[in-house]
Coordinates of C-alpha atoms and ligand atoms in Angstrom, one line a residue:
M1 CA 0.0 0.0 0.0
T2 CA 1.3 3.5 -0.9
R3 CA 1.9 5.5 2.3
I4 CA 1.2 9.2 1.8
G5 CA 2.2 12.1 4.0
F6 CA -0.3 14.9 3.4
I7 CA 0.5 18.5 4.6
G8 CA -2.2 21.1 4.5
V9 CA -5.7 19.6 5.2
G10 CA -7.7 22.8 4.8
T11 CA -10.6 23.7 2.6
M12 CA -9.3 21.7 -0.3
G13 CA -6.7 19.4 1.2
L14 CA -9.1 17.7 3.6
P15 CA -11.6 16.5 0.9
M16 CA -8.7 15.5 -1.4
A17 CA -7.0 13.5 1.3
K18 CA -10.4 11.9 2.2
N19 CA -10.6 10.6 -1.4
L20 CA -7.1 9.1 -1.0
V21 CA -8.3 7.2 2.1
K22 CA -11.5 6.1 0.2
K23 CA -9.3 4.6 -2.5
G24 CA -7.2 2.6 0.0
F25 CA -4.2 4.8 0.5
A26 CA -2.7 5.1 4.0
V27 CA -2.6 8.8 4.7
T28 CA -0.8 10.6 7.5
A29 CA -1.9 14.2 7.8
Y30 CA -0.4 17.4 9.3
D31 CA -1.7 20.9 9.4
L32 CA -0.7 24.0 11.5
N33 CA -4.4 24.2 12.5
P34 CA -5.1 21.4 15.1
E35 CA -8.8 21.4 14.2
A36 CA -7.9 20.5 10.6
V37 CA -5.7 17.6 11.9
R38 CA -8.6 16.4 14.2
A39 CA -11.0 16.4 11.1
A40 CA -8.4 14.4 9.2
A41 CA -8.1 11.9 12.0
A42 CA -11.9 11.6 12.2
A43 CA -11.8 10.7 8.5
G44 CA -9.4 7.8 8.9
M45 CA -6.0 9.4 8.6
T46 CA -3.1 9.2 11.0
A47 CA -2.5 12.5 12.8
A48 CA 1.0 13.8 12.7
A49 CA 2.4 16.4 15.1
S50 CA 4.8 18.1 12.6
A51 CA 5.6 18.2 8.9
A52 CA 8.7 16.1 9.6
E53 CA 6.6 13.4 11.3
A54 CA 4.1 13.4 8.5
V55 CA 6.7 12.7 5.8
A56 CA 9.2 10.4 7.6
G57 CA 9.3 7.0 5.8
M58 CA 6.5 7.8 3.3
D59 CA 6.4 6.8 -0.4
L60 CA 4.7 10.0 -1.5
V61 CA 4.4 13.5 0.0
I62 CA 1.5 15.8 -1.0
T63 CA 1.2 19.4 0.0
M64 CA -1.8 21.7 -0.3
L65 CA -0.9 25.0 1.2
P66 CA -2.0 28.6 0.7
S67 CA 0.9 30.3 -1.3
S68 CA 4.5 30.3 -2.3
P69 CA 6.1 31.4 1.0
H70 CA 4.2 28.6 2.8
V71 CA 5.3 26.0 0.3
E72 CA 9.0 27.1 0.4
A73 CA 8.9 27.1 4.2
V74 CA 7.3 23.7 4.5
Y75 CA 9.8 22.1 2.1
T76 CA 13.1 24.0 2.8
G77 CA 12.6 25.4 6.3
D78 CA 13.9 24.0 9.6
G79 CA 12.3 20.6 10.2
G80 CA 10.9 20.8 6.7
V81 CA 10.0 18.1 4.2
L82 CA 13.4 18.0 2.4
A83 CA 15.2 17.4 5.6
A84 CA 12.8 14.7 6.9
A85 CA 11.8 12.7 3.9
R86 CA 13.9 9.8 2.8
R87 CA 16.0 9.9 -0.4
G88 CA 14.0 9.1 -3.5
T89 CA 10.7 10.2 -2.1
L90 CA 8.3 11.8 -4.6
C91 CA 6.9 15.1 -3.4
V92 CA 3.8 16.6 -5.2
D93 CA 2.9 20.2 -4.4
M94 CA -0.8 20.8 -5.3
S95 CA -1.0 24.4 -4.1
T96 CA -1.3 27.3 -6.5
I97 CA 2.0 29.1 -6.4
D98 CA 4.5 31.0 -8.5
P99 CA 6.0 28.6 -11.1
A100 CA 9.5 30.1 -10.2
A101 CA 8.9 29.0 -6.6
S102 CA 8.0 25.5 -7.7
R103 CA 11.3 25.4 -9.7
R104 CA 13.3 26.6 -6.7
V105 CA 11.8 23.9 -4.5
A106 CA 12.4 21.3 -7.2
G107 CA 16.1 22.3 -7.4
A108 CA 16.5 22.1 -3.6
A109 CA 14.7 18.7 -3.6
A110 CA 17.0 17.4 -6.3
E111 CA 20.1 18.5 -4.3
R112 CA 18.8 16.2 -1.4
G113 CA 18.0 13.3 -3.8
L114 CA 14.3 13.9 -3.7
R115 CA 11.8 14.2 -6.6
F116 CA 9.4 17.1 -6.9
M117 CA 6.4 17.9 -9.1
D118 CA 3.8 20.7 -9.2
A119 CA 0.2 19.6 -9.6
P120 CA -2.2 22.5 -8.9
V121 CA -5.9 21.8 -9.2
S122 CA -9.1 23.4 -10.5
G123 CA -12.7 22.7 -9.6
G124 CA -13.1 24.1 -6.1
T125 CA -14.5 22.3 -3.1
P126 CA -17.4 20.5 -4.9
R127 CA -15.0 18.7 -7.3
A128 CA -12.4 18.2 -4.5
T129 CA -15.2 16.4 -2.6
D130 CA -16.4 14.4 -5.6
G131 CA -12.8 13.4 -6.5
T132 CA -13.3 15.0 -10.0
L133 CA -10.7 17.9 -9.9
A134 CA -8.8 18.9 -13.0
I135 CA -5.1 18.4 -12.1
M136 CA -2.4 20.0 -14.2
V137 CA 1.0 18.5 -13.6
G138 CA 4.6 19.8 -14.1
G139 CA 7.3 17.2 -13.7
A140 CA 9.4 14.4 -15.2
P141 CA 7.3 11.8 -17.1
E142 CA 8.4 8.9 -14.9
D143 CA 7.3 10.9 -11.8
F144 CA 4.0 11.7 -13.4
R145 CA 3.4 8.0 -14.0
A146 CA 4.4 7.1 -10.4
A147 CA 2.0 9.7 -8.9
L148 CA -0.9 8.9 -11.3
P149 CA -2.8 6.4 -9.1
A150 CA -2.9 8.9 -6.2
L151 CA -3.7 11.8 -8.5
Q152 CA -6.5 9.9 -10.1
A153 CA -8.0 9.2 -6.7
M154 CA -8.5 13.0 -6.4
G155 CA -9.1 14.1 -10.0
A156 CA -11.1 13.1 -13.1
N157 CA -8.8 15.0 -15.5
V158 CA -5.1 14.6 -14.7
I159 CA -3.0 16.3 -17.4
H160 CA 0.8 16.2 -17.8
V161 CA 1.5 19.8 -19.0
G162 CA 5.4 19.6 -19.1
P163 CA 8.4 20.0 -16.9
V164 CA 8.3 21.3 -13.3
G165 CA 6.5 24.6 -13.1
S166 CA 4.3 24.0 -16.1
G167 CA 1.3 22.9 -14.1
E168 CA 1.4 26.2 -12.2
V169 CA 1.7 28.1 -15.5
A170 CA -1.5 26.4 -16.8
K171 CA -3.2 27.1 -13.4
L172 CA -2.3 30.8 -13.5
C173 CA -3.7 31.2 -17.0
N174 CA -6.9 29.5 -15.9
N175 CA -7.4 31.6 -12.8
L176 CA -6.6 34.8 -14.6
I177 CA -9.6 34.0 -16.8
A178 CA -11.8 32.8 -13.9
G179 CA -10.9 35.9 -11.8
V180 CA -11.7 38.3 -14.6
A181 CA -14.9 36.4 -15.4
A182 CA -16.3 36.7 -11.8
V183 CA -15.8 40.5 -12.0
A184 CA -17.3 40.7 -15.5
V185 CA -20.4 38.5 -14.5
S186 CA -20.9 40.6 -11.4
E187 CA -20.8 43.9 -13.3
A188 CA -23.2 42.5 -15.9
F189 CA -25.7 41.3 -13.3
R190 CA -25.6 44.6 -11.4
I191 CA -26.7 46.3 -14.7
A192 CA -29.4 43.7 -15.2
E193 CA -30.6 44.2 -11.6
G194 CA -30.5 48.0 -12.0
F195 CA -32.9 47.7 -14.9
G196 CA -35.2 45.4 -12.8
V197 CA -34.9 42.5 -15.3
D198 CA -35.4 39.0 -13.9
L199 CA -31.8 37.7 -13.1
K200 CA -32.8 34.1 -13.6
V201 CA -34.1 34.8 -17.1
V202 CA -30.9 36.8 -17.9
T203 CA -28.9 33.8 -16.7
D204 CA -30.9 31.5 -19.0
V205 CA -30.4 33.9 -22.0
I206 CA -26.6 34.2 -21.4
S207 CA -26.2 30.5 -20.9
K208 CA -27.4 30.1 -24.5
S209 CA -25.4 33.0 -25.8
S210 CA -21.8 34.1 -26.4
G211 CA -21.4 35.4 -22.8
H212 CA -21.8 32.0 -21.3
T213 CA -19.0 31.0 -18.9
W214 CA -18.4 28.0 -16.6
L215 CA -18.1 30.5 -13.8
M216 CA -21.7 31.7 -14.3
E217 CA -23.0 28.2 -14.7
Q218 CA -21.3 26.7 -11.6
M219 CA -20.4 29.6 -9.4
H220 CA -22.9 32.3 -10.2
P221 CA -22.1 35.4 -8.0
V222 CA -25.8 36.3 -7.5
P223 CA -27.3 34.4 -4.6
G224 CA -30.2 32.0 -5.3
I225 CA -29.6 31.2 -8.9
V226 CA -27.2 28.2 -8.7
A227 CA -28.0 26.2 -5.6
R228 CA -24.5 24.7 -5.2
A229 CA -22.7 28.1 -5.7
A230 CA -21.0 29.8 -2.7
S231 CA -23.3 32.8 -3.3
S232 CA -26.3 30.7 -2.3
N233 CA -24.6 29.7 0.9
G234 CA -23.7 33.2 2.3
Y235 CA -20.5 33.3 0.2
A236 CA -18.8 30.7 2.5
P237 CA -15.7 29.6 0.6
G238 CA -15.3 27.9 -1.8
F239 CA -12.4 29.8 -3.0
M240 CA -11.5 32.8 -0.9
T241 CA -11.2 36.3 -2.3
D242 CA -7.6 36.5 -0.9
L243 CA -6.6 33.4 -2.7
M244 CA -8.1 34.7 -6.0
C245 CA -6.3 38.0 -5.4
K246 CA -3.1 36.0 -5.0
D247 CA -3.6 34.0 -8.1
V248 CA -4.5 36.9 -10.4
G249 CA -1.5 38.7 -8.8
L250 CA 0.8 35.7 -9.7
A251 CA -0.4 36.0 -13.3
V252 CA 0.2 39.8 -13.3
D253 CA 3.7 39.3 -11.9
A254 CA 4.5 36.6 -14.5
A255 CA 3.4 38.9 -17.3
R256 CA 5.5 41.7 -16.0
A257 CA 8.6 39.4 -15.9
L258 CA 7.8 38.4 -19.4
R259 CA 7.2 42.0 -20.5
I260 CA 3.7 41.2 -21.7
P261 CA 1.2 44.1 -21.4
L262 CA -1.9 43.2 -19.3
F263 CA -5.0 45.5 -18.8
V264 CA -7.9 43.5 -17.6
A265 CA -6.2 41.2 -15.1
P266 CA -4.6 44.0 -13.1
A267 CA -8.0 45.8 -12.9
A268 CA -9.6 42.6 -11.6
Q269 CA -6.7 42.1 -9.1
Q270 CA -7.4 45.6 -7.6
V271 CA -11.1 44.8 -7.3
Y272 CA -10.2 41.7 -5.3
R273 CA -7.7 43.6 -3.2
L274 CA -10.3 46.3 -2.4
A275 CA -12.9 43.7 -1.6
S276 CA -10.5 42.1 0.8
S277 CA -9.7 45.5 2.4
H278 CA -13.5 45.8 3.0
G279 CA -13.8 42.5 4.9
L280 CA -14.4 40.0 2.1
G281 CA -10.9 38.4 2.0
R282 CA -12.0 35.2 3.6
K283 CA -15.4 35.0 1.8
D284 CA -15.7 33.3 -1.5
F285 CA -14.3 35.3 -4.4
T286 CA -17.7 35.6 -6.1
S287 CA -18.6 37.9 -3.2
V288 CA -17.2 40.7 -5.4
F289 CA -20.8 40.9 -6.5
T290 CA -21.7 42.3 -3.1
F291 CA -18.8 44.7 -3.2
L292 CA -19.7 46.1 -6.7
K293 CA -22.8 47.9 -5.4
P294 CA -24.4 51.0 -7.0
S295 CA -23.6 54.3 -5.4
S296 CA -26.3 56.4 -3.9
D297 CA -29.1 57.9 -5.9
Q298 CA -27.8 61.4 -5.0
A299 CA -24.5 60.7 -6.7
P300 CA -24.2 62.7 -10.0
V301 CA -23.7 60.4 -13.0
Ligands
NAD1 P1 -6.9 26.8 3.2 O1 -6.3 28.0 3.8 O2 -8.3 26.4 3.5 O3 -5.9 25.5 3.5 C1 -4.5 25.6 3.6 C2 -4.1 24.9 4.8 O4 -2.7 24.9 5.0 C3 -4.7 25.5 6.1 O5 -5.4 24.5 6.8 C4 -3.5 25.9 6.9 O6 -3.6 25.8 8.3 C5 -2.4 25.0 6.4 N1 -1.1 25.5 6.5 C6 -0.6 26.7 6.3 N2 0.7 26.8 6.5 C7 1.1 25.6 7.0 C8 2.3 25.0 7.4 N3 3.4 25.7 7.5 N4 2.3 23.7 7.8 C9 1.2 23.0 7.8 N5 0.0 23.4 7.3 C10 -0.1 24.7 7.0 O7 -6.7 27.0 1.6 P2 -7.4 26.1 0.4 O8 -8.6 26.8 -0.1 O9 -7.4 24.7 0.8 O10 -6.3 26.3 -0.7 C11 -5.1 25.6 -0.8 C12 -4.4 25.9 -2.1 O11 -5.3 25.4 -3.1 C13 -4.1 27.4 -2.4 O12 -2.9 27.5 -3.1 C14 -5.3 27.7 -3.3 O13 -5.0 28.8 -4.2 C15 -5.5 26.4 -4.1 N6 -6.9 26.2 -4.6 C16 -8.0 26.4 -3.8 C17 -9.2 26.2 -4.4 C18 -10.5 26.4 -3.6 O14 -11.6 26.4 -4.2 N7 -10.4 26.6 -2.3 C19 -9.4 25.7 -5.7 C20 -8.2 25.5 -6.4 C21 -7.0 25.7 -5.9

């Protein structure tokens, strides 16, 4: 049986690790948050008291952490994965981070005789729960093949994009589009609302027209239209505004380094940044709809 050390059993990591348990993998879990570790233990995982304990003697290490600094610290910091895992261990980071950070961690892993891949995911908590995530992988072909059974326990579409860092590149491109789409759909529906048109009917029309997006169909920012959407559940994440702000920011930074002009993504990033400043950072990112409110009737137009 493949033994897996899983670090970061939060909103996404917990349901993903649960699917590994369901498929017969022996999972040892660690998270900074003791409540998350308790939830993992209740779901049949072995609780670890540190990252080092979670990865010692494991065949596979999986990490699902918030952002680049967390990932770099967990792998290369004191008592981190690279110091504690045995030589030859395959490490798969499924967090959404800067592709350059993935490459740095891969380099440090190789120096210690460990293997590393990036394998970020798309689909949010519903697909993490169903085990039907899209998983985009950057790494050596033989490492991809070795990790495939575990990745297929968590995802329905597991795609090898290219060498280390490539999975993150695909993910940043995807989230740039999703982040912009949530702002665009929110703006459009504020206009429809302002005219007093039935928002369900507008949704039906758009779903059969050129403005249709997966985001509107699955994660509609207006409450009460898509039952499973975070908006219909008080904007509980789902995918937090702060994480979307981070992801669009990673795309903006990448474009800057590549000297590619971007207009729409930086604007969307600032909308998420402002929404976060106004208390929506830990709500689902589709809560931008609640932030993009009309100004008062007295305001001159
Ligand atoms: P989350 O904050 O709910 O989970 C992250 C977990 O990592 C938390 O439980 C936190 O306590 C833990 N953690 C942080 N630092 C740690 C450390 N040093 N050691 C051990 N544990 C540590 O976030 P999430 O929503 O699960 O997102 C995780 C990653 O997945 C992010 O990179 C995010 O961008 C990406 N992602 C999220 C979604 C989504 O819908 N939530 C979808 C796709 C991708």
